[in-house]
Coordinates of C-alpha atoms in Angstrom, one line a residue:
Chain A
X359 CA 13.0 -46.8 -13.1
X360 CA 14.7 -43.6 -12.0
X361 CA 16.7 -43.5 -8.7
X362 CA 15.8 -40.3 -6.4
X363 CA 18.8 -39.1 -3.7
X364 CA 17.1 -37.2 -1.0
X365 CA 18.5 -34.9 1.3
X366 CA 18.9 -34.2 4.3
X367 CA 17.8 -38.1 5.5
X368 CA 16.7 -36.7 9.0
X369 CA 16.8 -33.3 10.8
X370 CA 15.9 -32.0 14.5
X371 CA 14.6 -28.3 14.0
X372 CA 13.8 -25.6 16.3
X373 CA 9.7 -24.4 16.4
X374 CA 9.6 -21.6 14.0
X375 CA 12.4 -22.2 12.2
X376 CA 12.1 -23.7 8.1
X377 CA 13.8 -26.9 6.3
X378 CA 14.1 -26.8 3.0
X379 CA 14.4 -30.8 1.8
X380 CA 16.0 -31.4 -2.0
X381 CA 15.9 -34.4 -4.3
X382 CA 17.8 -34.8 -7.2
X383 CA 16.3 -37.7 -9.7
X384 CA 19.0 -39.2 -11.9
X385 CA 16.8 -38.9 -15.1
X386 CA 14.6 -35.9 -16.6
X387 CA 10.8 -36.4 -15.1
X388 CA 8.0 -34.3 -15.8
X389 CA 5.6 -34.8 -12.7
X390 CA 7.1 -35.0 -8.7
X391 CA 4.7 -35.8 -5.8
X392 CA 5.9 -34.8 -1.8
X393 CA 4.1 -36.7 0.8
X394 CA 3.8 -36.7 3.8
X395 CA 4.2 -39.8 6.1
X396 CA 3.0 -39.6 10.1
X397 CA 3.9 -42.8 12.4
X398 CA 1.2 -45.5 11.6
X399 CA -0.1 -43.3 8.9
X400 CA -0.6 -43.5 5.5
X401 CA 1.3 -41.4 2.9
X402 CA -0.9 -38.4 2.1
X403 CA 0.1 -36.3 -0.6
X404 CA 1.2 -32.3 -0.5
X405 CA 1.3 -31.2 -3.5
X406 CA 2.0 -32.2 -7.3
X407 CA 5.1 -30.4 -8.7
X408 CA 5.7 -29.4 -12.3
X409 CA 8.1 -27.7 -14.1
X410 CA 7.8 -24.9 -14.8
X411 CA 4.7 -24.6 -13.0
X412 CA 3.5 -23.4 -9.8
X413 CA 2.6 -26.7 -7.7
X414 CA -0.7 -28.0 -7.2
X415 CA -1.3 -28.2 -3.5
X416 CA -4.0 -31.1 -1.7
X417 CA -6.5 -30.1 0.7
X418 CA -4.9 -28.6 3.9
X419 CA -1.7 -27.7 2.6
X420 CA -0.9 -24.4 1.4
X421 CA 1.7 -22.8 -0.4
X422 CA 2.6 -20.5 2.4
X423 CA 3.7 -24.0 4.5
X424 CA 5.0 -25.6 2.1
X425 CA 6.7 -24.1 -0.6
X426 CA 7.7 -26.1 -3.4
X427 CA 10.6 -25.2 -6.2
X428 CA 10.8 -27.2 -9.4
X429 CA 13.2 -25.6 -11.5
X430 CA 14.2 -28.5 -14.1
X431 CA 13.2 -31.5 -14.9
X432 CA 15.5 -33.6 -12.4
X433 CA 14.9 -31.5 -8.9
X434 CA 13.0 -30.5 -6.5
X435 CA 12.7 -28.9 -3.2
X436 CA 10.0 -28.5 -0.7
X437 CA 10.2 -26.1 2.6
X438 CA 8.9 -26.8 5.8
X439 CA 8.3 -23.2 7.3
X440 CA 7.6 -21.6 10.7
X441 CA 7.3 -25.1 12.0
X442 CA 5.8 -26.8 14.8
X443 CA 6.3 -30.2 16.6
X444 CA 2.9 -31.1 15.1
X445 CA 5.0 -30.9 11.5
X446 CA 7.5 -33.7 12.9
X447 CA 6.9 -36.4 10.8
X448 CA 8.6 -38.5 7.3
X449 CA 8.6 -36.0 4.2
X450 CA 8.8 -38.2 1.2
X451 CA 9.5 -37.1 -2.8
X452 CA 8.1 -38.9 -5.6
X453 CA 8.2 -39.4 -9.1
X454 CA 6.0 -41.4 -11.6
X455 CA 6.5 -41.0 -14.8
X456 CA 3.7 -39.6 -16.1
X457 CA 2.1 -43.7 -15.3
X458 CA -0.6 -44.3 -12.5
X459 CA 1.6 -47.0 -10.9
X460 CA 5.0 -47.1 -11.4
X461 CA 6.3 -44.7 -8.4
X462 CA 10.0 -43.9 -7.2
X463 CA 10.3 -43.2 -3.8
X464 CA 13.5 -41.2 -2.0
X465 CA 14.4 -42.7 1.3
X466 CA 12.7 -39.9 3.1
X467 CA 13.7 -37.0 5.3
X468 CA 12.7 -37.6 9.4
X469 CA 12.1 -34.3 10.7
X470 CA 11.7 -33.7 14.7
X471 CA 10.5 -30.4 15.3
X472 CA 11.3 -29.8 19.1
Chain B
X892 CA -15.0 -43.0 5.8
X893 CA -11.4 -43.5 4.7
X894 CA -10.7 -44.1 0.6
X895 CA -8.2 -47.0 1.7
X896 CA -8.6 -49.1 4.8
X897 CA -5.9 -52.0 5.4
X898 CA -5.2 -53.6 8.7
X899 CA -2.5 -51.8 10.5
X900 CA -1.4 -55.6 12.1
X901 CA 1.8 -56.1 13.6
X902 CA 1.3 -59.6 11.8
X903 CA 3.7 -61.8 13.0
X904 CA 4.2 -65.3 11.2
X905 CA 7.3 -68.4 11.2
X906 CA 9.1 -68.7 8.3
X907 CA 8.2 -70.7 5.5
X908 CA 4.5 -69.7 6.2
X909 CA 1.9 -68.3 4.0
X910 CA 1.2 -64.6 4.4
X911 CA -2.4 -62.9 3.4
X912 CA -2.3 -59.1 3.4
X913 CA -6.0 -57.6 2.2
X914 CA -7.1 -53.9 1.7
X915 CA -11.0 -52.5 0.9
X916 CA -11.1 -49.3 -0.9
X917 CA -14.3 -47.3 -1.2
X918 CA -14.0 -45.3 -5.0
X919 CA -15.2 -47.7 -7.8
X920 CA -13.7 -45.4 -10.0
X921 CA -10.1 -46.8 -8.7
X922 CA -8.6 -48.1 -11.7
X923 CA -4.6 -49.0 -10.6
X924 CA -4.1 -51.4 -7.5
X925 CA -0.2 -51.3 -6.2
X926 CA 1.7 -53.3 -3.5
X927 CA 4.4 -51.3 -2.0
X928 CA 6.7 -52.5 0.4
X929 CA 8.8 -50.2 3.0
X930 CA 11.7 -51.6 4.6
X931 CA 12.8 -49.5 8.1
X932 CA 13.8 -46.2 7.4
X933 CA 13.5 -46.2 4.1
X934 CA 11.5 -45.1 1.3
X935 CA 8.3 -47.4 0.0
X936 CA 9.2 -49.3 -3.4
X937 CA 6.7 -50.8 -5.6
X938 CA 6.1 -54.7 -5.3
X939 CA 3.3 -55.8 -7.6
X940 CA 0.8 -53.6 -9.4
X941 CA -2.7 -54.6 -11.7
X942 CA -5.2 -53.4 -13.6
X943 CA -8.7 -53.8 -12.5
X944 CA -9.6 -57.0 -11.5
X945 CA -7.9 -60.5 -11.2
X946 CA -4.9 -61.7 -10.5
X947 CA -1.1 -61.4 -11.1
X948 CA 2.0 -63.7 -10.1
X949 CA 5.4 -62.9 -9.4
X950 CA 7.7 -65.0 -8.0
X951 CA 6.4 -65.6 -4.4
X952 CA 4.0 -62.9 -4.4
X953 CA 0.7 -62.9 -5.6
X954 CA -1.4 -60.0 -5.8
X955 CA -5.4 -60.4 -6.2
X956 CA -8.1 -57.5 -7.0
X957 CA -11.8 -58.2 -6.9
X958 CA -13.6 -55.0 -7.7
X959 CA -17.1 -56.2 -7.2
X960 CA -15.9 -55.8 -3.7
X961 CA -13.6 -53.7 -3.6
X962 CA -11.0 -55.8 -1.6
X963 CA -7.1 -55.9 -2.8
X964 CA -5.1 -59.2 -1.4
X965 CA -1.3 -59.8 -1.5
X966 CA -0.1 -63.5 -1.3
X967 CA 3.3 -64.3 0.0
X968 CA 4.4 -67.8 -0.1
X969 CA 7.2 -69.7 1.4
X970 CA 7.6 -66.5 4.0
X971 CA 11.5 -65.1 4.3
X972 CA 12.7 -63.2 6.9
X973 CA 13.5 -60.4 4.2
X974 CA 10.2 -59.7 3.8
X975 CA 9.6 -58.6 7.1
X976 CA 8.5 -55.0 5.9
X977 CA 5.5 -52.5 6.3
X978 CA 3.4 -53.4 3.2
X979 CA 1.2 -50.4 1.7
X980 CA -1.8 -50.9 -0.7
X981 CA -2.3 -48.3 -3.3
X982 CA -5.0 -47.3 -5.7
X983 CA -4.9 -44.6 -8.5
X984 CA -7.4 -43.3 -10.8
X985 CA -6.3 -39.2 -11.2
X986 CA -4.0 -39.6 -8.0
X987 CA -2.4 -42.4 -5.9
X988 CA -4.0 -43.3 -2.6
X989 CA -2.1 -45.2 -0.2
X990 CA -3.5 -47.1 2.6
X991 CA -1.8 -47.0 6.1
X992 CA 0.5 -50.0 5.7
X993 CA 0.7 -53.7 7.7
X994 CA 3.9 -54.3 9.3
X995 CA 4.7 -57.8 9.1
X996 CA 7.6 -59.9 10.1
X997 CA 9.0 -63.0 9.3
X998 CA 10.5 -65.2 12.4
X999 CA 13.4 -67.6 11.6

């Protein structure tokens, strides 16, 4: 299964300011997923990135919050912008496969937003 | 009400025990039932997966679907301290949904 490297692992961020987080996947993939993870939470997913695509955002995220870039087939970032302590949380990225089960996790970026 | 419910625990058990973890999900369209498990500070990796109903072995861990009602079980035998984890439920059908996790340790 591929192996995804996820940058930065955690960050402590000014309100208002934006984080961009990258992950690098050691094989070409056509579908990512970003998640979000808040403490004793389930995962709920952001948006669906393709390449060469504009991402397909969930309901109650928008592209204006969370920009997503995709631009091959082994990366992708996602921007947390103007942010608030209510965006502190564990930002995961995902890959699948194309399959329904099979899913590759990075480690996960902590963000504190103070 | 939620798509996956799970019991948030902490579930606490001796080693050597027998662990039950159960979800309910409420789509019967749910086709793809998944076991993840997520070690501190890390990144959830899948466990188990199956295919609509029944069940599936691996090792230690046995994972159980019963559609009819809609409850997904995980089985760990012979409990290790290195399975002390949080342990998420998943279902797909166009999308994976994840339930919130049980965190469960294993004392020595």
């Amino acid at each position: 299964s591929a192996v995804i490297s996820q940058k930065p692992s955690r960050d402590i961020c000014q309100r208002g300011t934006s984080l961009t987080i990258q992950c690098q996947v050691d094989s070409q993939v056509t579908m990512m997923f970003w998640y979000r993870q808040q403490p004793g939470q389930s995962l709920t997913l952001i948006a669906t990135a393709n390449q060469g695509s504009e991402a397909t955002y969930e309901s109650g995220f928008v592209i204006d919050k969370f920009p997503i870039s995709r631009p091959n087939l082994t990366f992708s970032t996602l921007t947390v912008s103007n942010m608030s302590p209510e965006d502190s949380s564990i930002y995961l990225c995902s890959t699948g496969q194309g399959s329904n089960y099979g899913y590759t996790f990075g480690s996960g970026t902590r963000l504190t937003v103070v | 009400q939620k798509e996956v419910e799970q019991d948030p625990g902490p579930l606490s058990v001796p080693e050597g025990a027998i662990v039950s973890l159960n979800c309910t999900y409420s789509n019967s369209a749910f086709q793809y039932f998944m076991w993840y498990r997520q070690y501190s500070r890390k990144g959830p990796e899948l466990l188990m997966y199956t295919y609509s109903s029944g069940n599936k072995e691996d090792g230690r861990f046995t994972a159980q679907v019963d559609k009819s009602s809609k409850y997904i079980s995980l089985f760990i035998r012979d409990s290790q301290p290195s399975d002390s984890a949080t342990y998420l439920c998943a279902t797909s059908y166009d999308k994976v949904i994840f339930g919130p996790g049980t965190s469960l340790s294993v004392i020595p």
